[in-house]
Coordinates of C-alpha atoms and ligand atoms in Angstrom, one line a residue:
X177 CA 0.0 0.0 0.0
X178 CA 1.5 3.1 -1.1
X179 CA -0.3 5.9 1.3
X180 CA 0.7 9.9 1.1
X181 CA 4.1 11.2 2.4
X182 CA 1.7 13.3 4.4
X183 CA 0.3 10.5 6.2
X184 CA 4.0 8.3 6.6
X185 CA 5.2 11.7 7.8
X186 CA 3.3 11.9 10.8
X187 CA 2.8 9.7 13.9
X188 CA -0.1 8.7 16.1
X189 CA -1.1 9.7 19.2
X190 CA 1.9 9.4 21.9
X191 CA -0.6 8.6 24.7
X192 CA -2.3 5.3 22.7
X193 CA 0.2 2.9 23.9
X194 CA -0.5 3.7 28.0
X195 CA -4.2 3.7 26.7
X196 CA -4.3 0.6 25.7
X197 CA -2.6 -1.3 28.0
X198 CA -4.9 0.1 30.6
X199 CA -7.9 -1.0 28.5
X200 CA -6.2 -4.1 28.9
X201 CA -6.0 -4.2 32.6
X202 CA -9.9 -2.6 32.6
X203 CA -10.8 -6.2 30.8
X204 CA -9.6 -8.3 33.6
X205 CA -11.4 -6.2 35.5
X206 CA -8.0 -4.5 37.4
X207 CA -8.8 -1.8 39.7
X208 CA -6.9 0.9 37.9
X209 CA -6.0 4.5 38.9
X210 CA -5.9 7.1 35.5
X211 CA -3.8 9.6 36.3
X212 CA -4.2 9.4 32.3
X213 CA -7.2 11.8 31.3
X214 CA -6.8 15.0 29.8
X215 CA -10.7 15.9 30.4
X216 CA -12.3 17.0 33.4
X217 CA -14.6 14.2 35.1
X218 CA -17.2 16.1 35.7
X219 CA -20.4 15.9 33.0
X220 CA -21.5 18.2 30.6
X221 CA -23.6 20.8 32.2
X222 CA -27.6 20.3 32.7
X223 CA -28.5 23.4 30.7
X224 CA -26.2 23.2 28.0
X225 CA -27.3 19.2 27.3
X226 CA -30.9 20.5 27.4
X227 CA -30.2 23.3 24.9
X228 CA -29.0 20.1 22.3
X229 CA -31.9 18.3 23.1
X230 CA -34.3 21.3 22.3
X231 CA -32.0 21.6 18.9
X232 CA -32.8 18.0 17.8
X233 CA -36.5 19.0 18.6
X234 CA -36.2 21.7 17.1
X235 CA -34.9 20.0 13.5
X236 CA -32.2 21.9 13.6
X237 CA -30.3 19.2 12.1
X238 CA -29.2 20.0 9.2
X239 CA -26.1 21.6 7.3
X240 CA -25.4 25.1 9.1
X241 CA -23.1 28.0 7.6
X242 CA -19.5 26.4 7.1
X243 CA -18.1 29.0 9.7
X244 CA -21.1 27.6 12.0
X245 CA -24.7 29.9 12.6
X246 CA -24.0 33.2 12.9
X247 CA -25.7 33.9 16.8
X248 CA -22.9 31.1 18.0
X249 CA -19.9 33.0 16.1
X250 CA -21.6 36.5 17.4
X251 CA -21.6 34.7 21.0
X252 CA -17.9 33.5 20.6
X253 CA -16.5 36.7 20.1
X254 CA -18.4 38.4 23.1
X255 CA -17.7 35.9 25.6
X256 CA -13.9 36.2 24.5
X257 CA -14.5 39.9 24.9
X258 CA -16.3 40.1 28.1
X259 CA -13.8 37.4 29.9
X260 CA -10.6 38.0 28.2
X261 CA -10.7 41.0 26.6
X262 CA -10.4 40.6 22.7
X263 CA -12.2 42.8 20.6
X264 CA -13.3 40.6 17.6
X265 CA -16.3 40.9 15.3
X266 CA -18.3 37.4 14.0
X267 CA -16.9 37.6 10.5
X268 CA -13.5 37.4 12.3
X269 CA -14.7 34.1 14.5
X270 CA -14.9 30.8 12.8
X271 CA -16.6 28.0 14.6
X272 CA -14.5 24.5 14.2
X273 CA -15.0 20.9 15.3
X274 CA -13.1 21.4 19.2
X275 CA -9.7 23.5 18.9
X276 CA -7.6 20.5 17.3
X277 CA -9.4 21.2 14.6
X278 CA -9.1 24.8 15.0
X279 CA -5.5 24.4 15.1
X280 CA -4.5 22.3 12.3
X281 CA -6.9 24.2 10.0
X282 CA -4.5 27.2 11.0
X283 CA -1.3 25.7 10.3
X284 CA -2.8 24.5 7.0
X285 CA -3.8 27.9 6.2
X286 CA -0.2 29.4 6.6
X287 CA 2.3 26.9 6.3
X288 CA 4.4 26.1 3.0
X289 CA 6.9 23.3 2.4
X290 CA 10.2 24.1 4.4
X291 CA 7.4 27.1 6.4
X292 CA 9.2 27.2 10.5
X293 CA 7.3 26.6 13.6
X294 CA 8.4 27.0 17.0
X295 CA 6.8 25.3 19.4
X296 CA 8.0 25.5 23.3
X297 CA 8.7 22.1 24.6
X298 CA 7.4 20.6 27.1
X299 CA 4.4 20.7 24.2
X300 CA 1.1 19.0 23.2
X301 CA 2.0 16.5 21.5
X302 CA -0.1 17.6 18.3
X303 CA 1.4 20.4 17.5
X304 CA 4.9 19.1 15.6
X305 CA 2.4 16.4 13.8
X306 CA 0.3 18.7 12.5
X307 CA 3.4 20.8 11.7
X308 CA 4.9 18.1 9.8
X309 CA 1.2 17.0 8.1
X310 CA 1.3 20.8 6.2
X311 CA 5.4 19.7 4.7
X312 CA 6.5 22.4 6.9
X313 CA 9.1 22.2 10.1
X314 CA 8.3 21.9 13.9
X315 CA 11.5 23.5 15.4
X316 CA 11.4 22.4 19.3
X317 CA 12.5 25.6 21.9
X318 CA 13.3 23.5 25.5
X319 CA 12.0 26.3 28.3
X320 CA 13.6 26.0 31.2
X321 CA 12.6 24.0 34.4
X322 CA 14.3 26.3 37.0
X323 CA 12.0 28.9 35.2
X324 CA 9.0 26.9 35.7
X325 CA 8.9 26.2 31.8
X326 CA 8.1 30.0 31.3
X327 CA 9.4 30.8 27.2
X328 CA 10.9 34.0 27.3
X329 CA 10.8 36.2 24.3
X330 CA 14.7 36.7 24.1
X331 CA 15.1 33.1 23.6
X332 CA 12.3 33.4 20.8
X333 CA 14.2 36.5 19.2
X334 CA 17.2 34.1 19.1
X335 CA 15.3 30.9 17.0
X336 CA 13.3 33.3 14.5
X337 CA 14.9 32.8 10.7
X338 CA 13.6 33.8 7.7
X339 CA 12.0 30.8 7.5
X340 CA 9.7 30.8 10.9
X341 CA 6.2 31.8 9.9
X342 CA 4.1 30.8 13.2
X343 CA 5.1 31.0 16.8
X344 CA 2.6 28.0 18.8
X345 CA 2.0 29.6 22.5
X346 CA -0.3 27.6 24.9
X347 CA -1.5 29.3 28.3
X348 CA -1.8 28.0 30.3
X349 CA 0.0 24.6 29.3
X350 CA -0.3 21.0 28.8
X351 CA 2.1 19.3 30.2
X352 CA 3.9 21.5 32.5
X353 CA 0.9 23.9 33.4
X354 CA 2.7 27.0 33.0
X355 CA 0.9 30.1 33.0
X356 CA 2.5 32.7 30.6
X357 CA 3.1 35.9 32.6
X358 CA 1.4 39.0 30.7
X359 CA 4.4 41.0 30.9
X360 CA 6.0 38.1 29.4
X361 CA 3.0 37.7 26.6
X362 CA 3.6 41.5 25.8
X363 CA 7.1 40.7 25.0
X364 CA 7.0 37.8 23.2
X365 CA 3.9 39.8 20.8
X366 CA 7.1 42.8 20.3
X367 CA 9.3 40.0 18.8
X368 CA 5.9 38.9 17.0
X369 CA 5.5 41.5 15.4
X370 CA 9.4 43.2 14.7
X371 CA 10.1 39.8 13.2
X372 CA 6.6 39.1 11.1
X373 CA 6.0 36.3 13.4
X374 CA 2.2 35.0 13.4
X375 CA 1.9 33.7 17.5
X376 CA -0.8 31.0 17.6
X377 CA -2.1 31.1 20.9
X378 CA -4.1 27.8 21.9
X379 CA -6.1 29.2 25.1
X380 CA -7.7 25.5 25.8
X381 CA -7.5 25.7 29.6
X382 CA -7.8 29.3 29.5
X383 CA -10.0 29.1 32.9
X384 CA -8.1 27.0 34.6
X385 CA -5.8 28.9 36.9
X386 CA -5.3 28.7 40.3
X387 CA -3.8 30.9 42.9
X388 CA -2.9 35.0 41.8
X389 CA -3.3 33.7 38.2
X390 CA -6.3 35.0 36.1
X391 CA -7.3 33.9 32.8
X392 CA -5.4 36.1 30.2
X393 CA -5.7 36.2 26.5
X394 CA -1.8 38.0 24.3
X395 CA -5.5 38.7 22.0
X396 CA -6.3 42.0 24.6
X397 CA -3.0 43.6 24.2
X398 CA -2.9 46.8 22.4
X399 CA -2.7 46.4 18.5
X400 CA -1.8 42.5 19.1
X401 CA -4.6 41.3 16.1
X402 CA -2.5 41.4 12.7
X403 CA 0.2 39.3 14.4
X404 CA -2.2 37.4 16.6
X405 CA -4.5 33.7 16.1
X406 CA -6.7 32.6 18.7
X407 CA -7.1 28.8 18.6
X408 CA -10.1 28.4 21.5
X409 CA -11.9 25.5 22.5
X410 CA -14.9 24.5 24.9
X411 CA -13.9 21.5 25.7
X412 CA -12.4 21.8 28.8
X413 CA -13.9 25.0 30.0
X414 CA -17.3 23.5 29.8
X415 CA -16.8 19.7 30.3
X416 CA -18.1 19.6 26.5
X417 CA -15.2 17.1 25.2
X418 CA -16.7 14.7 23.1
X419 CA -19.1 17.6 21.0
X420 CA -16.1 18.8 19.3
X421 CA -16.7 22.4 19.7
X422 CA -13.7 24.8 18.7
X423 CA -13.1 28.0 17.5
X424 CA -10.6 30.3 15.9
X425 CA -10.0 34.0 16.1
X426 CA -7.9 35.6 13.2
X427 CA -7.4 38.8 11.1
X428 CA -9.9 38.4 8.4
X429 CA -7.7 37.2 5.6
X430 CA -6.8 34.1 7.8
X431 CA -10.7 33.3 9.2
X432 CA -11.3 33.5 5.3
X433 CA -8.7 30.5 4.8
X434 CA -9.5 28.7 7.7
X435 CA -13.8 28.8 6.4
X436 CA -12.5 27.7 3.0
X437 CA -10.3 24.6 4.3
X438 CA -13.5 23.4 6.6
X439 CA -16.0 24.1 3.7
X440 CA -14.1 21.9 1.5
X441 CA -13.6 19.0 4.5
X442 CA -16.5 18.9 7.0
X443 CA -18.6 21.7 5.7
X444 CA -19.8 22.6 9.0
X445 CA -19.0 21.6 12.6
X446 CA -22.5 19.5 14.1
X447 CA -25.2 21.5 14.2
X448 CA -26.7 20.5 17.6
X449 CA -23.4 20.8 19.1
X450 CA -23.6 24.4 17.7
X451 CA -26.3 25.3 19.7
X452 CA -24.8 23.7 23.0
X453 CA -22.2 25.8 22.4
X454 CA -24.3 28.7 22.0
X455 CA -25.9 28.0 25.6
X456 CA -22.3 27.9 27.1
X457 CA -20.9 30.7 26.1
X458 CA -24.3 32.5 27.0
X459 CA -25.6 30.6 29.8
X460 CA -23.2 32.0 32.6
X461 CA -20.0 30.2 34.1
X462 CA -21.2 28.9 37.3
X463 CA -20.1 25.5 36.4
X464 CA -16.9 26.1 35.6
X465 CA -16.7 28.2 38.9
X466 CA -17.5 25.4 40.7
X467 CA -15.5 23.1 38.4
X468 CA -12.2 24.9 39.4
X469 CA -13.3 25.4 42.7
X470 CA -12.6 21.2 42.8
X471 CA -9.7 21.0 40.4
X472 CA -8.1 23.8 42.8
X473 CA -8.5 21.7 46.1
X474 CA -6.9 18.5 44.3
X475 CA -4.2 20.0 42.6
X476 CA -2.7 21.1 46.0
X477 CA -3.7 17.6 47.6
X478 CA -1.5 16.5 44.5
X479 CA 1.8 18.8 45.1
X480 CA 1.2 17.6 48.6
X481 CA 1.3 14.1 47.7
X482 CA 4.0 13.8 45.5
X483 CA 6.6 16.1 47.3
X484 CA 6.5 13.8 49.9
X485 CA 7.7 11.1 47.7
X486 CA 11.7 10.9 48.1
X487 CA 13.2 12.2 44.7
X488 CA 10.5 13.9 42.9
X489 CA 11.0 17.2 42.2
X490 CA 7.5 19.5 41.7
X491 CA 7.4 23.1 40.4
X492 CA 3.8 24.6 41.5
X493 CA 1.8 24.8 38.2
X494 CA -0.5 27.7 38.0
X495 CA -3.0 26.4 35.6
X496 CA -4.4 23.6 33.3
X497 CA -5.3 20.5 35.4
X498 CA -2.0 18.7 35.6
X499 CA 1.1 18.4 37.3
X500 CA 4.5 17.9 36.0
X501 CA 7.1 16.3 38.2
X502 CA 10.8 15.3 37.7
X503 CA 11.4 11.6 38.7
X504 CA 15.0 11.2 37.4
X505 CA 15.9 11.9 41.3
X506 CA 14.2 8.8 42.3
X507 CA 14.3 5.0 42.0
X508 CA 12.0 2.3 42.2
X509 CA 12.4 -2.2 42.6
X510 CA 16.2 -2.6 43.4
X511 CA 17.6 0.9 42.8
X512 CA 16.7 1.4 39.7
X513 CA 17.1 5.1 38.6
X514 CA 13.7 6.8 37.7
X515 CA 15.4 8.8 34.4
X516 CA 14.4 6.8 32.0
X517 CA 10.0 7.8 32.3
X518 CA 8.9 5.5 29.5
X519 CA 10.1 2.4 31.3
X520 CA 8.5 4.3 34.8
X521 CA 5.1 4.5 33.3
X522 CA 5.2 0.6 32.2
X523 CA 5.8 -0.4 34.9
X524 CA 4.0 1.5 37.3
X525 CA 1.1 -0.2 35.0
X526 CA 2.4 -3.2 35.7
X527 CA 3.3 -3.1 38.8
X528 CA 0.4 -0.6 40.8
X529 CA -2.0 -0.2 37.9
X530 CA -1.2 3.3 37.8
X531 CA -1.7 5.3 34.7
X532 CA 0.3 8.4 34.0
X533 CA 2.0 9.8 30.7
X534 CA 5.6 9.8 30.2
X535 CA 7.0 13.1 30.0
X536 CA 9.1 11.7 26.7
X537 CA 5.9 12.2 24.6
X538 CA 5.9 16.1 25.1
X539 CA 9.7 16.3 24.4
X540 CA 10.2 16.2 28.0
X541 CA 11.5 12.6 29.1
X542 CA 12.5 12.2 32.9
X543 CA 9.2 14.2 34.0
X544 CA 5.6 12.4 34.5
X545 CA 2.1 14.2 33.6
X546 CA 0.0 13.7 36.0
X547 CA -3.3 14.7 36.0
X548 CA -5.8 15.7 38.5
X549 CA -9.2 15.1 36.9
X550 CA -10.3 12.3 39.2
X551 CA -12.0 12.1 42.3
X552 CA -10.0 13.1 45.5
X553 CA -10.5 9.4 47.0
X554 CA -8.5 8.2 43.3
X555 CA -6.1 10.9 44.0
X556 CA -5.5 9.6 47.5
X557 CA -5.5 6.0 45.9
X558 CA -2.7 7.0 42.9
X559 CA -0.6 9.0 45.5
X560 CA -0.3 6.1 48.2
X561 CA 0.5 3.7 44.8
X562 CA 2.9 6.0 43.4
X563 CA 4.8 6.4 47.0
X564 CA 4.6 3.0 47.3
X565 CA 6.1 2.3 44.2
X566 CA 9.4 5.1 44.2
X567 CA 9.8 4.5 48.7
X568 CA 10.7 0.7 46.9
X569 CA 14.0 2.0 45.8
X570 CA 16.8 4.6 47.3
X571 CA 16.9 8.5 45.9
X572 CA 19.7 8.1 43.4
X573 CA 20.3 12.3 43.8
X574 CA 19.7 14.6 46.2
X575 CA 19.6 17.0 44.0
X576 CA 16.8 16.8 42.2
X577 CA 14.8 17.9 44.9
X578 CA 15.4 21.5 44.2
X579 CA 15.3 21.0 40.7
X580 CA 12.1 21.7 37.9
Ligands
PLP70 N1 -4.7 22.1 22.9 C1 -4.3 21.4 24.0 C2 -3.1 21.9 24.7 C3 -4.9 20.3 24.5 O1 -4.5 19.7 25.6 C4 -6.1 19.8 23.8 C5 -6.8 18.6 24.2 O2 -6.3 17.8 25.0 C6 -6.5 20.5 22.7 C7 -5.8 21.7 22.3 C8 -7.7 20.1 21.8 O3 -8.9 20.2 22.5 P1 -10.2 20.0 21.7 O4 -9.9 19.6 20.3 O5 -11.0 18.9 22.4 O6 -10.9 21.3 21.7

């Protein structure tokens, strides 16, 4: 079978491998902690289910505008106003299939064979595929841990060639859960824009910050639009993963691109998912209030948890709902060193039926994501496996305790 360079160029999902052997250990009926998920566990808000239901009813079930209706895109770009300070009109908003979608159509609209994209590692792991699925070339930036993975502008001045097209931001993260400081966001959009730089800014977890953090978008800085692409998504923010609702915010030229790509693929994104998007971002944000009130209480239970655990090293994420620790301090069995995270996370399958995703599949091996969207009794669970698991072996450094 001879299939596209396109396809041969790009790789599947990093995270299939841990999936499946857990699926495995589900079918023997194992009692297995996912430290896995990247979704909140919490369902889809009442009012926003009820608002699909009333679509169906409704028959509004057929094809919809390729950008989606025009009330949803109007809604998208006031609720990005009102709670992150954008100033975008509807013809500028195009409504996508969940903020994957949003972003590859992006990167399909700008980039050329040989096109540049820097993307700041620890990354989501999406971003070089797609890269390399438009021919052009993901060029990895490592932030640094003693920074608390914050990418600087000066070390963004320093990577831009001639070649580098988009800059991929993402606020904060997944993995690391960096929040991007705005003094820091200003900075990097000066570089942006001396250099011709488009920043892609994917504001997925957007609302999930925690302490003196607040949700921030580079979009509200002062003349940021020509250099700026908003990749958003309401999957997260409103427990809404599986309806695939996206959307992207770009100088006109660009929305233009993006609508033709997605009228020549899907045609539209679902229409009753359209109008449960349109109740989210116009029915209020209690739920998500109440949301991160939870994901806020078990993220410090989980910095608790694991800096008690000889070895691992944990900065304090401000945002997302994961947590990024360095394990190449510890060891596990019969001194084995904890360095090398893809054999870690097999065997802390095997051994404790623990899930967690090796740091090596967002460029970032010797770390562990772990995420909190589980119960706090799972989290108590995971946290007594994973001590149990690293207290098995000696620290191999001291050091690493101060580290990342
Ligand atoms: N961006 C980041 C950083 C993510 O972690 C995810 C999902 O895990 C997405 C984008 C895509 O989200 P969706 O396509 O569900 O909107």
């Amino acid at each position: 079978m001879q299939l596209s360079d396109r396809v041969n160029r790009i790789q599947p999902s990093a995270t299939l491998a841990v999936f499946n052997a857990k699926e495995k250990l589900l079918a023997q009926r194992i009692d297995v902690v996912d430290f896995g998920p990247g979704e909140p566990d919490f369902p889809t808000p009442d009012h926003i289910k009820k608002a699909a239901i009333r679509a169906i009813e409704e028959n509004k079930t057929k094809y919809t505008p390729s950008g989606g209706v025009m009330p949803l895109r109007q809604a998208a770009v006031e609720w990005h106003a009102k709670y992150l300070g954008s100033s975008y009109a509807p013809k500028e908003c195009v409504i996508n299939s969940g903020g994957k979608h949003s972003l590859f159509n992006v990167i399909h609209a700008l980039i050329n064979s040989g096109d540049e994209v820097l993307i700041l590692a620890p990354y989501w792991v999406s971003y070089p595929e797609m890269v390399k699925c438009a021919d052009g070339k993901p060029v990895v930036l490592d932030t640094d841990p003693e920074d608390g993975f914050v990418p600087r502008a000066s070390q963004i001045e320093k990577a831009i060639t001639t070649r580098t097209k988009i800059l991929i931001v993402n606020s904060p993260a997944n993995p690391s859960g960096t929040v991007i400081p705005e003094e820091e966001f200003a900075a990097i959009l000066e570089v942006a824009k001396k250099r011709n730089v488009f920043v892609l800014s994917d504001e997925c977890y957007s609302h999930f910050v925690y302490g003196k953090a607040r949700p921030f978008s580079i979009a509200s800085l002062p003349s940021a639009k020509s250099n700026v692409i908003i990749s958003a998504s309401l999957s997260k923010t409103f427990c809404m993963t599986g309806w695939r609702m996206g959307y992207t915010l770009a100088p006109q030229e660009i929305s233009d691109a993006v609508l033709k790509l997605q009228s020549q693929s899907i045609s539209n994104p679902t229409s009753i998912a359209q109008y449960a998007a349109l109740e989210a971002l116009r029915g209020g944000m209690e739920s998500v209030e109440e949301m991160l009130g939870q994901f806020s209480r078990r993220r410090q239970r989980m910095l608790n948890g694991l800096r008690e655990i000889p070895g691992v090293a944990c900065h304090e994420p401000e945002g997302s709902f994961y947590v990024f620790p360095n394990v190449s301090g510890t060891s596990y069995g019969d001194g084995v060193s904890g360095a090398d995270t893809l054999q870690v996370t097999k065997e802390l399958l095997d051994r404790e039926h623990l899930v967690v995703i090796p740091g090596d599949a967002f460029g970032a091996p010797g770390y562990l994501r772990i995420s909190y969207a589980t119960s706090m009794e799972r989290i108590e669970e995971g946290l007594m496996r994973l001590g149990r698991f690293f207290r098995a072996g000696k620290p191999v450094t001291s050091t690493a305790a101060t580290r990342g």
